Coordinates of C-alpha atoms in Angstrom, one line a residue:
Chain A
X1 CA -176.4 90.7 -187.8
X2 CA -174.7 87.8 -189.0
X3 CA -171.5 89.4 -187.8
X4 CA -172.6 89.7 -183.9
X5 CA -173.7 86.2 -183.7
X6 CA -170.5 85.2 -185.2
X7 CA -168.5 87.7 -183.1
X8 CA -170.7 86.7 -179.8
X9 CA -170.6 82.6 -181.2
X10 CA -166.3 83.2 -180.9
X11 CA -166.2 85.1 -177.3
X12 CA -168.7 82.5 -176.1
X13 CA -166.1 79.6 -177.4
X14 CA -163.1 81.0 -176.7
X15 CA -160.9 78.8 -174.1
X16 CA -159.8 81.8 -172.0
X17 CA -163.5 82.2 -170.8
X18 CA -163.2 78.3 -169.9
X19 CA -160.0 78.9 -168.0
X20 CA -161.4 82.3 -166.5
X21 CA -164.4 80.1 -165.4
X22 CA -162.5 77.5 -164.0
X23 CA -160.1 79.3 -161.9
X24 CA -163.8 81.4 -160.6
X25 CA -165.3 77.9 -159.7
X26 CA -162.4 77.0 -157.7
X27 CA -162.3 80.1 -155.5
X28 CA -166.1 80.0 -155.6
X29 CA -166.0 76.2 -153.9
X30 CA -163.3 77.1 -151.9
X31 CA -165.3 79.8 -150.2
X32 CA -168.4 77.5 -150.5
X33 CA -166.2 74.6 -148.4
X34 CA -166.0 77.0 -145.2
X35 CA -169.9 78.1 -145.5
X36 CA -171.0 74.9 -145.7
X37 CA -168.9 73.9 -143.1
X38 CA -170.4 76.3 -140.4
X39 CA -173.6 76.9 -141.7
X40 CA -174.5 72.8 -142.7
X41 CA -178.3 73.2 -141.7
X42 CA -178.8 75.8 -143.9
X43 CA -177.8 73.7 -147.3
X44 CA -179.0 69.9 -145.4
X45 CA -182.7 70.9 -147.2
X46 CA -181.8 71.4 -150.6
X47 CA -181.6 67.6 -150.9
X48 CA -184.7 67.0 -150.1
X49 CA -186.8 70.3 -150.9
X50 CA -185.6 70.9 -154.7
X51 CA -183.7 74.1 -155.7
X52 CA -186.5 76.6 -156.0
X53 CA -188.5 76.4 -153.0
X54 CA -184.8 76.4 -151.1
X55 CA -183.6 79.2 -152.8
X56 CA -187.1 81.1 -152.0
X57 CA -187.1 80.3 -148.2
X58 CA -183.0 79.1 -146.7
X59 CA -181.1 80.2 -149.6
X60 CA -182.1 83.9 -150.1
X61 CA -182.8 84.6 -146.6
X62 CA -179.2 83.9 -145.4
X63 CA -177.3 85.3 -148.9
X64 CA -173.7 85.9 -146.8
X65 CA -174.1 82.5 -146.4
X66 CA -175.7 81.0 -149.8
X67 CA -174.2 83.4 -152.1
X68 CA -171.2 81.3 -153.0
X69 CA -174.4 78.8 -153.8
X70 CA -176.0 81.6 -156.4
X71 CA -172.5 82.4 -157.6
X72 CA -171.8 78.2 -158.3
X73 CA -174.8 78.2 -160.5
X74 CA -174.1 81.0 -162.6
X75 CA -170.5 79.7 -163.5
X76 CA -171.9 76.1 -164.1
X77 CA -174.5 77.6 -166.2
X78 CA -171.9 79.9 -168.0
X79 CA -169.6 77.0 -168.1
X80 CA -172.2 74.7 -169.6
X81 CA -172.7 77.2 -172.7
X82 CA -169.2 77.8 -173.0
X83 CA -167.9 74.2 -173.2
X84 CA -171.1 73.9 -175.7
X85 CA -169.9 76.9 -178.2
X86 CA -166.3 75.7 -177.8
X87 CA -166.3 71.9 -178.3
X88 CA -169.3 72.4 -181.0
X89 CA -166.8 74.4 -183.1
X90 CA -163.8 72.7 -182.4
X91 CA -166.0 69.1 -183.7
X92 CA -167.0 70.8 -186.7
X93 CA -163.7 72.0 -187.9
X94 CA -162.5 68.0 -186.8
X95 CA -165.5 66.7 -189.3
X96 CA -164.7 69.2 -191.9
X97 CA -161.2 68.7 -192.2
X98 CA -161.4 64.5 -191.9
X99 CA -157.4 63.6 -192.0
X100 CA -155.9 60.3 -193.1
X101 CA -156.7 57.0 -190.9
X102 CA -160.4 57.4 -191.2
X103 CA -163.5 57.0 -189.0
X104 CA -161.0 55.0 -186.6
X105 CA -158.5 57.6 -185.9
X106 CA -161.7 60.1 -186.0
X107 CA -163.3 58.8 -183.2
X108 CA -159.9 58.9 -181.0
X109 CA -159.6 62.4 -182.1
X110 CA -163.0 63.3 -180.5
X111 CA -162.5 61.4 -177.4
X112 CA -161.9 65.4 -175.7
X113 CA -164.9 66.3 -177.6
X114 CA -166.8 63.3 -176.1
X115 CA -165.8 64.1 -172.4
X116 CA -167.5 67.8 -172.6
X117 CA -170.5 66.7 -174.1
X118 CA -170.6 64.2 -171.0
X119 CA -170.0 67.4 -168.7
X120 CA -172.7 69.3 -170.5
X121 CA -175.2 66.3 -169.9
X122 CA -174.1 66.0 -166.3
X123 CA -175.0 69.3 -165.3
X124 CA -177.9 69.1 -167.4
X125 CA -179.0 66.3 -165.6
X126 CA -178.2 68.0 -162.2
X127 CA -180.8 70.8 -162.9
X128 CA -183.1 68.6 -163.8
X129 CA -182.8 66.8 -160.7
X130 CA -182.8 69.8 -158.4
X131 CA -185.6 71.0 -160.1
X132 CA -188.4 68.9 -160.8
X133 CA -187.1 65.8 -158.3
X134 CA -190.3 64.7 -156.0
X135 CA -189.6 63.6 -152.5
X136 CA -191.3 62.2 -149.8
X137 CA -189.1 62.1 -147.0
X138 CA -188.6 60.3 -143.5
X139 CA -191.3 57.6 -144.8
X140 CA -191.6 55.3 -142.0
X141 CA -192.9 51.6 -142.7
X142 CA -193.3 48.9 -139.8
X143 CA -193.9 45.5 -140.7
X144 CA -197.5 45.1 -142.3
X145 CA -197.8 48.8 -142.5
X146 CA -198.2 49.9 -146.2
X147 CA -197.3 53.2 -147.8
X148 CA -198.9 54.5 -150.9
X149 CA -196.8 56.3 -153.6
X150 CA -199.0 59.6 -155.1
X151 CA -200.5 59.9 -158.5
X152 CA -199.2 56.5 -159.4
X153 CA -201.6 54.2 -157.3
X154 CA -199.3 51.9 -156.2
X155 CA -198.8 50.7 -152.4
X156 CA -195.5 49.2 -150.8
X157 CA -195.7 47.2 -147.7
X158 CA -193.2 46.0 -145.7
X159 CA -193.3 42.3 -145.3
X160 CA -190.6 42.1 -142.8
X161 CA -187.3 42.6 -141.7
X162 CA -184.0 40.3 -142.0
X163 CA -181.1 41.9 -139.7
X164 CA -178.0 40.1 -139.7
X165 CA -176.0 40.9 -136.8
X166 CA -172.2 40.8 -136.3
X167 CA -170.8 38.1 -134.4
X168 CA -167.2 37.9 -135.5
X169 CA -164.0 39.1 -133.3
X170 CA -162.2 41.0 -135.3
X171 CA -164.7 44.1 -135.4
X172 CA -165.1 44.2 -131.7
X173 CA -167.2 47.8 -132.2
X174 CA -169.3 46.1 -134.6
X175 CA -170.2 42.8 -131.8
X176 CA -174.0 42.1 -132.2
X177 CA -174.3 45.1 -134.2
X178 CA -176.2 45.1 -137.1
X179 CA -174.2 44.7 -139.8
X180 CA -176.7 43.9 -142.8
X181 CA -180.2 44.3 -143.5
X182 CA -182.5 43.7 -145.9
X183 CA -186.5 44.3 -146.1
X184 CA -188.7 42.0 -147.7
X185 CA -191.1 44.7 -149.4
X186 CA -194.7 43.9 -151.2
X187 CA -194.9 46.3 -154.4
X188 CA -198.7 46.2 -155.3
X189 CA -200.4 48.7 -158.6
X190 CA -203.3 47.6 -160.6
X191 CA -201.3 45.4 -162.7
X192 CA -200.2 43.2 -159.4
X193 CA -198.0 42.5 -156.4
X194 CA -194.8 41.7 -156.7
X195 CA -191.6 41.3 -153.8
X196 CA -188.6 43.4 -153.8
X197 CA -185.7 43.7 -151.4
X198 CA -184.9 46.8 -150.1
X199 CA -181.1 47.3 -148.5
X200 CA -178.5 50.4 -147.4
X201 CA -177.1 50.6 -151.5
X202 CA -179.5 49.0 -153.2
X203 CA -182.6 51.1 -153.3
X204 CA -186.2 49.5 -155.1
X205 CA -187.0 50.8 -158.3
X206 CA -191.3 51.2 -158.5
X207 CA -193.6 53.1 -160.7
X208 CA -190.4 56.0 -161.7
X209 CA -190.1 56.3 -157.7
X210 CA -186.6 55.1 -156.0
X211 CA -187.3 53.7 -152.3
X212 CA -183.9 54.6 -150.8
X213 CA -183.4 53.1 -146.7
X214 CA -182.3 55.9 -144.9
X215 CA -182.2 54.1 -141.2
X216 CA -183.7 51.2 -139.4
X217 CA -184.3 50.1 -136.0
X218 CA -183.3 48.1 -133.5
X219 CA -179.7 48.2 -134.6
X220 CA -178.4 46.2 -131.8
X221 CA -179.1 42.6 -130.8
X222 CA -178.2 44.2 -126.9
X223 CA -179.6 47.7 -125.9
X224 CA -182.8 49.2 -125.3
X225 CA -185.4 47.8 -127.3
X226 CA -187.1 49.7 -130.0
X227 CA -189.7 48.7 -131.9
X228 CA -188.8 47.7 -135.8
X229 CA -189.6 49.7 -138.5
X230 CA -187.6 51.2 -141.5
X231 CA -187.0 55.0 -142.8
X232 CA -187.2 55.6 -146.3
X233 CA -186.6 58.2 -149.0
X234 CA -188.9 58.0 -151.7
X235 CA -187.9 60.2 -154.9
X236 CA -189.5 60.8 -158.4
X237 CA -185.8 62.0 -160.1
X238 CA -186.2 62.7 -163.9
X239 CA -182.2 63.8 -164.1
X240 CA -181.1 60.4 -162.9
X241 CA -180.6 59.2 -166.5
X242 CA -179.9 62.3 -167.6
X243 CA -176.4 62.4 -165.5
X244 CA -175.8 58.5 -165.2
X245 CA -176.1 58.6 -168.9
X246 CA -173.4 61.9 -168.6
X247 CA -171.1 59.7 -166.6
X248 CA -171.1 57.3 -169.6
X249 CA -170.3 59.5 -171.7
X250 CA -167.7 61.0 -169.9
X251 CA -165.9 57.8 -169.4
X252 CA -166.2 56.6 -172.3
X253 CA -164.1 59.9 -173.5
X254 CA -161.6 59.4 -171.0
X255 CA -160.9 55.9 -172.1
X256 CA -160.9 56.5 -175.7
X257 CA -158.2 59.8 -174.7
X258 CA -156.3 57.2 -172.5
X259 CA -155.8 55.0 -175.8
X260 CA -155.6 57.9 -178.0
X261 CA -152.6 58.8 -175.2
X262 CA -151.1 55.2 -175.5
X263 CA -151.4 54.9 -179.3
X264 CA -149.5 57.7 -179.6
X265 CA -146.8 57.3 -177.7
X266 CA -146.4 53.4 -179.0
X267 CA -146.1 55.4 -182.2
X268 CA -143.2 57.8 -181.6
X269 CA -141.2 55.2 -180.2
Chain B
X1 CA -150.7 39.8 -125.7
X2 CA -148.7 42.9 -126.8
X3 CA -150.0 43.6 -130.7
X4 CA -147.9 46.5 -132.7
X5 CA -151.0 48.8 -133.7
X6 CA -151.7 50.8 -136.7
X7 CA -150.8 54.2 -134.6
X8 CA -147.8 52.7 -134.0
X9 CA -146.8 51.6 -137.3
X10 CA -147.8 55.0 -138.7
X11 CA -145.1 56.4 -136.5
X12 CA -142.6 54.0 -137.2
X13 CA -143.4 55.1 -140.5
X14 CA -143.0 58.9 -140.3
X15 CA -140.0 57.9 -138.8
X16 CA -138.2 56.3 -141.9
X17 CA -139.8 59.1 -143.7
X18 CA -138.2 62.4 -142.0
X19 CA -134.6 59.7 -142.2
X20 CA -134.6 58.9 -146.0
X21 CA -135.4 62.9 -146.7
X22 CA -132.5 63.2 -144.4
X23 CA -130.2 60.9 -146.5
X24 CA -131.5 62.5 -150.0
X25 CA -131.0 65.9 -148.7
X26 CA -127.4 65.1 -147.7
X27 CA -124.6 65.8 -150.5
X28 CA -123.4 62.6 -152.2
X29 CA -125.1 60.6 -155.1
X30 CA -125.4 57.0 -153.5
X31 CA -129.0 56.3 -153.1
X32 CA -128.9 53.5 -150.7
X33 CA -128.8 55.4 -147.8
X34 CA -131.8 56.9 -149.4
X35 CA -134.1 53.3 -150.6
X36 CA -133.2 51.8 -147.6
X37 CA -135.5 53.6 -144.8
X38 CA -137.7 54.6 -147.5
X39 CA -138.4 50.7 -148.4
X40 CA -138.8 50.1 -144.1
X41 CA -140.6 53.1 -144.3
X42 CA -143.2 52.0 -146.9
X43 CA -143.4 48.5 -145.6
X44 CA -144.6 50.2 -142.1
X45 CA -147.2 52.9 -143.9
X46 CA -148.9 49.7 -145.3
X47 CA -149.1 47.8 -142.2
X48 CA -150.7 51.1 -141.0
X49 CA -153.1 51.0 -143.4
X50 CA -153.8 47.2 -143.4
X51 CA -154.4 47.3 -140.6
X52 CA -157.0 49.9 -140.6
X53 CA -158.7 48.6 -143.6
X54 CA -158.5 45.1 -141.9
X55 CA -160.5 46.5 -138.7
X56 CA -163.1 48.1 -140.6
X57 CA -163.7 45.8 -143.7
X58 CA -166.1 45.6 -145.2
X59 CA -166.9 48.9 -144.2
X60 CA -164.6 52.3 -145.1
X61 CA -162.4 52.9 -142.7
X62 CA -162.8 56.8 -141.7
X63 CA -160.4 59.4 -143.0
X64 CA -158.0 57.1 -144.0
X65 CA -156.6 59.9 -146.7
X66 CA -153.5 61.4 -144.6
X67 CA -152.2 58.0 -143.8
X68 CA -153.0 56.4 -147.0
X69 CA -151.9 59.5 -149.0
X70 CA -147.8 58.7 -148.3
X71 CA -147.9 55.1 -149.1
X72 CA -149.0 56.4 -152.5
X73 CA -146.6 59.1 -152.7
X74 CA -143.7 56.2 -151.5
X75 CA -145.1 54.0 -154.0
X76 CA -144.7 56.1 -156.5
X77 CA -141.1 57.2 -155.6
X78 CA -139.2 55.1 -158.1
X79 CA -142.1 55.9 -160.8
X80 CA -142.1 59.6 -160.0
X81 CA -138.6 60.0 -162.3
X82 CA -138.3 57.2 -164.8
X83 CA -135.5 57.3 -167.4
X84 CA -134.5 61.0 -166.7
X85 CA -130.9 62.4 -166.0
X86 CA -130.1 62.4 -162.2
X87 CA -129.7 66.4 -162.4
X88 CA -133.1 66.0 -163.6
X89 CA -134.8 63.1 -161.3
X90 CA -133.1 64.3 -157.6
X91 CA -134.9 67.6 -157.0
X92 CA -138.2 66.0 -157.9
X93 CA -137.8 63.5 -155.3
X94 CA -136.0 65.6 -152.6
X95 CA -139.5 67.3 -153.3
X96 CA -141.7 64.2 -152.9
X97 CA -139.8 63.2 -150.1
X98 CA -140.3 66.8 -148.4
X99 CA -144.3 66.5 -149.0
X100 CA -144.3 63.0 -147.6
X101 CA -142.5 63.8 -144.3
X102 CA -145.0 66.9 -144.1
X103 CA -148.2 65.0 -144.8
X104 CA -146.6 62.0 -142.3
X105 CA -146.5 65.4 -139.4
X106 CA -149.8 66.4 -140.4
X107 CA -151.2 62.8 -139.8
X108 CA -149.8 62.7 -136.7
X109 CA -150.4 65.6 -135.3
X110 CA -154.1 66.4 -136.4
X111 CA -155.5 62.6 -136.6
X112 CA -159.4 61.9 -136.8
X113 CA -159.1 58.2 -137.3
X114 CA -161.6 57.8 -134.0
X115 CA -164.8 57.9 -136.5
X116 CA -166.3 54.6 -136.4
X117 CA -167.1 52.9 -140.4
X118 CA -170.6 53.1 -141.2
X119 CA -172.9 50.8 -142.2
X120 CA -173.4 52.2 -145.9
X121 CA -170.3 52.5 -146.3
X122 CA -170.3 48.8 -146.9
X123 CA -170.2 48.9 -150.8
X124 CA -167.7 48.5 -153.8
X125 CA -168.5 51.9 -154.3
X126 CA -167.4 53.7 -151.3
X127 CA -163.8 51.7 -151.4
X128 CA -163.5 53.4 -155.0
X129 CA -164.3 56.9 -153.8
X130 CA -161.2 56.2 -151.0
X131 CA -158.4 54.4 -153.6
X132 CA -159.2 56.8 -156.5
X133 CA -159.1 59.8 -154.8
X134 CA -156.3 58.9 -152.5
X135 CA -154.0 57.8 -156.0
X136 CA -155.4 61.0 -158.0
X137 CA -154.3 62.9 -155.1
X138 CA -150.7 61.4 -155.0
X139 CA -150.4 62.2 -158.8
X140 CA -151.6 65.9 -158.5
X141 CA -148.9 66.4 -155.9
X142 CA -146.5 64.4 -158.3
X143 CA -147.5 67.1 -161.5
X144 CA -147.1 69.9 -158.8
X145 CA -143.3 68.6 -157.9
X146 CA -142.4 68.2 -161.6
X147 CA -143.5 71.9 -162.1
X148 CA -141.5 72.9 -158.9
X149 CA -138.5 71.3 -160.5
X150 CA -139.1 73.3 -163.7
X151 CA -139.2 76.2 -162.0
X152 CA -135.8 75.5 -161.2
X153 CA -133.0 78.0 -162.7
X154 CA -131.3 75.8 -165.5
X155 CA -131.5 74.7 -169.1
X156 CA -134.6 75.2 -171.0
X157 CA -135.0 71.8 -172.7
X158 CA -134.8 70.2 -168.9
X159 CA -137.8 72.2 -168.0
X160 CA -139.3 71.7 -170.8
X161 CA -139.0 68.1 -169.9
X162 CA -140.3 68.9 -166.5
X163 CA -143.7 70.3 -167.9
X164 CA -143.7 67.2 -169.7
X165 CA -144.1 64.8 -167.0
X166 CA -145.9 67.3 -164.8
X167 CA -148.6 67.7 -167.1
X168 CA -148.7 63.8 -168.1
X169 CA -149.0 63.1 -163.9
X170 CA -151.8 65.8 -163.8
X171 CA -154.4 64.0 -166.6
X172 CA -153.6 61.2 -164.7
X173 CA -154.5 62.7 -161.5
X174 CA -157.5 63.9 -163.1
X175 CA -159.2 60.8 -164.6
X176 CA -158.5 58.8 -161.3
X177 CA -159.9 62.4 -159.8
X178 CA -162.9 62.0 -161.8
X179 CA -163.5 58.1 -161.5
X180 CA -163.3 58.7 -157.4
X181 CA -165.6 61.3 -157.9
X182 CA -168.4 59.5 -160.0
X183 CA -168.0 56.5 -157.8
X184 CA -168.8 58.8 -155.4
X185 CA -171.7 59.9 -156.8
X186 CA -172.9 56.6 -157.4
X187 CA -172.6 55.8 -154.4
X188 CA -174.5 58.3 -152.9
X189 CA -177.5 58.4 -155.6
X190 CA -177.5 54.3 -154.0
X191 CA -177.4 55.5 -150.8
X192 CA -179.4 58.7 -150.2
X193 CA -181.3 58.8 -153.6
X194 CA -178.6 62.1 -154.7
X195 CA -175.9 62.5 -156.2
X196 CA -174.6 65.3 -154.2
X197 CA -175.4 64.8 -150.1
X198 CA -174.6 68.4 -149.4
X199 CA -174.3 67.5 -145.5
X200 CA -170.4 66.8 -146.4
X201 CA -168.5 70.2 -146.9
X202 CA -165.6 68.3 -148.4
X203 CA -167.7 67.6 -151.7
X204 CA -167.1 70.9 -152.5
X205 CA -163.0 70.9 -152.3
X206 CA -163.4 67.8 -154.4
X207 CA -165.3 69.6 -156.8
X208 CA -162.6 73.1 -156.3
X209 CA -160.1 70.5 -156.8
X210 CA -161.4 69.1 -160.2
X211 CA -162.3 72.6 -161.4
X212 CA -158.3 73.2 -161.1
X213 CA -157.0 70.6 -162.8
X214 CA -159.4 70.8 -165.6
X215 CA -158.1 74.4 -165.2
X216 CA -154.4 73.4 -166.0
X217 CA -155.0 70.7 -168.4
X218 CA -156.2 72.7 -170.7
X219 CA -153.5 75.7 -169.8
X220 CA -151.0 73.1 -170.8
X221 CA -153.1 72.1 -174.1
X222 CA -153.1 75.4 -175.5
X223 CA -150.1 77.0 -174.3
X224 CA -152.5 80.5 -173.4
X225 CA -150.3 81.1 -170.4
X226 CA -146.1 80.8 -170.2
X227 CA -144.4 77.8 -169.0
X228 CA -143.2 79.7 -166.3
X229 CA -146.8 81.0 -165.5
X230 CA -148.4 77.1 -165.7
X231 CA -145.5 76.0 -163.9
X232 CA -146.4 78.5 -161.2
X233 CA -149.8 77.8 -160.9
X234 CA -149.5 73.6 -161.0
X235 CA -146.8 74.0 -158.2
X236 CA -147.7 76.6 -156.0
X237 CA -151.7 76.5 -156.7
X238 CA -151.5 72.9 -156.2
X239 CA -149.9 72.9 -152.8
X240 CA -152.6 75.3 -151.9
X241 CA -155.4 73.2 -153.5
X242 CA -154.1 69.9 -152.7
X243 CA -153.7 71.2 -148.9
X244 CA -157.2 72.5 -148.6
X245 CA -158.7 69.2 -149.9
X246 CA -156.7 67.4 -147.0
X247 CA -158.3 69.6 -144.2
X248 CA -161.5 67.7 -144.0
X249 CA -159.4 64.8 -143.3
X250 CA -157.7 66.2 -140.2
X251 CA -158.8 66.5 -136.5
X252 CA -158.1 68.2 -133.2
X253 CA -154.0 68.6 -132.0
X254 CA -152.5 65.5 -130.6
X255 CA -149.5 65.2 -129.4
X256 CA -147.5 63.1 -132.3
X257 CA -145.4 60.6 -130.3
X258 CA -147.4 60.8 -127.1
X259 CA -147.8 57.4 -125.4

């Protein structure tokens, strides 16, 4: 027994299933670039619907043009366990056999080891995301309209909204065009109110929901006149840490290799 | 008031360009005849893309890649073949020089630099997607001329020198690669509340792209395959790769040097 684990521990670790994955996912996104590209609708859901109800209804009605989709997350996933078995093994044989230069030299030595882990979170925190993310979509707030965020009891209102609009020369396109905005937003819940400003890359942060602005109206100083309001995302994403935290990790591996690299070469000089 | 346009630098450009291949291609070993339109050739490429940046700033200017792409690669000319033997250094940068002229055409010929910026595109963010992505890119197509050059019929110990460089170019490629691509992400998780918009099919030759060169870096740390066989695969699979991931980038057929 001890024997197949062992024997399915090593195929499961071994680096020619990571380059044999690798080379699929290429091909794999490759083909995936020229479905997406003619069949855009189709995958424009899955950010908004989660992974399982789009793989139920867009995904495996249309499988000439999603199964590149299937295929991706079958390689991630095998690629996931793979780069788990392979780094684990290779960081206990680096902890077993601890070489001169100590914890220092140790910690440069598992800056690789430190950048797969980081993959391994990323992904994780990817599925997570796709799969338990809540959104409410195309959320639209005029000023003193409210909107109220489920199961949490909290209401946002919009206050109002501060366009500033381009008057320079040198981006004649842009010319009393919007070119920032922010919204003035009440946050309310039962422990109070408090204001928070909402803008295009800087979304509010409220009871574990993100408000993300989506698009706004009027744009234009000139033009027909619309009346203002705001469009919002509103998600619920429990992966968010999970792959910002991945990132991290990631760079902080690549830095620690990039010295490793340097040291190194300062050395044999 | 007549004012020389970014267009119309990017020709001026391309060029300099297709004249200092001309000059390196030539026999002879004097390589004035080569730095000098390259230098004019460079300073034009950056007024092309000073100009475009200087029109759309603070916002991204659109598919900037293509012009963007041989300023890097011209940039990197003199860096491309530090401290090596001239037998060594010239076919690396008769290569170089041959992709620039060819990605200068392309530019030309297929532009898509009538998108307007967008208004989210107005963030740190967003500029390090572009610049990361645009260096990485340069560097991948640096390894990939190394490993053309090692491919070359001569002594061993100059190919293994070859490999070398090509593989120190292609982690270098790969953590600006992966910096452009968590920028990125970061950017859209700001912007859209996900980290992968999948309205953009070029996400996914970004991701094809990374999936390679993670691919060859670790061919080249354990050795699994031949030289000859990585060599293969980081010059020939990278002109493939690195010429799919510059498809989004290009538009309908325009007539190059059409008034």
């Amino acid at each position: 027994m001890k024997t197949v684990s062992a024997r399915l521990w090593n195929r499961l670790s071994s680096i020619n299933l990571t380059v044999a994955l690798c080379l699929l996912l290429t091909m794999d996104l490759v083909w995936g670039y020229f479905c997406l590209n003619r069949r855009t609708a189709l995958f424009t859901p899955l950010n908004d619907l989660g992974l399982i109800p789009w793989a139920q209804t867009y995904g495996s009605h249309n499988l000439l043009a999603t199964g590149w989709f299937f295929l991706l997350l079958t390689l991630l996933a095998l690629l996931a366990v793979n780069t788990f078995a392979c780094t684990t093994s290779r960081v206990a044989q680096l902890l077993r056999a601890k070489g001169p230069g100590g914890w220092q030299r140790l910690a440069l030595r598992l800056a690789p080891h430190v950048m797969h882990y980081g993959l391994i979170v990323i992904l994780a925190g990817y599925l997570c995301s796709y799969l338990f993310t809540q959104v409410l979509t195309s959320s639209t707030l005029a000023p003193g309209s409210h909107l109220s965020l489920p199961g949490a009891g909290g209401q946002v209102q919009l206050l109002a909204v501060e366009p500033e609009y381009y008057q320079g020369e040198r981006l004649a396109f842009w010319k009393n065009e919007v070119i920032a905005l922010r919204a003035r937003l009440l946050l309310s819940d039962n422990t109070g109110q408090r204001e928070a400003f909402l803008s295009c890359n800087r979304p509010v942060r409220f009871q574990g929901y993100s408000l993300h602005l989506i698009d706004f109206a009027p744009k234009s100083l000139n033009g027909m006149k619309m009346k203002t309001r705001i469009d919002l995302h509103v998600r619920k994403d429990p992966g968010v840490a999970l792959y910002l935290a991945g990132m991290a990790l990631f760079s902080l591996g690549l830095i620690l290799y990039f010295y490793q690299w340097i040291v190194h070469r300062e050395a044999h000089r | 008031m007549s004012m020389i346009t970014s267009h119309t630098a990017f020709q001026f450009a391309a060029v300099l360009y297709a004249l200092a291949l001309a000059a390196a291609l030539a026999p002879g070993k004097r390589s004035l005849p080569v730095n000098l339109p390259l230098a004019a050739a460079i300073g034009c490429n950056l007024l092309a893309v000073g100009l475009r940046c200087h029109q759309a700033w603070p916002m991204l200017p659109m598919h900037l890649g293509p012009v963007a792409l041989p300023l890097c690669l011209g940039l990197f000319y003199p860096l491309a073949a530090r401290n090596c033997e001239p037998s060594l250094r010239r076919p690396t940068q008769r290569i170089l020089l041959a992709v620039v002229v060819l990605l200068t055409a392309l530019a030309l010929c297929f532009p898509k630099d009538f998108y307007l910026p967008f208004l989210k595109s107005k963030t740190l963010l967003a500029h390090g997607f572009l610049w990361f992505g645009v260096v990485g890119k340069a560097c991948f197509i640096l390894s990939a001329a190394w490993a053309a050059n090692a491919l070359l019929p001569r002594q061993s110990s100059h190919a293994i020198s070859a490999m070398g460089r090509s593989h120190r170019w292609a982690a270098l490629g790969f953590s600006l690669w992966t910096a452009s691509m968590f920028s990125g992400e970061l950017w859209s998780y700001l912007g859209w509340g996900t980290p992968v918009v999948w309205e953009d099919p070029a996400l996914t030759l970004t991701m094809a792209a990374w999936f390679f060169y993670g691919c060859l870096l670790h061919l080249h740390l354990t050795r699994s395959w031949s030289q000859t066989h990585r060599a293969l695969y980081a010059s020939l699979g990278g002109l493939v790769m690195l010429t799919l991931t510059c498809l989004p980038d290009l538009g309908p057929f325009r007539i190059p040097f059409g008034l």
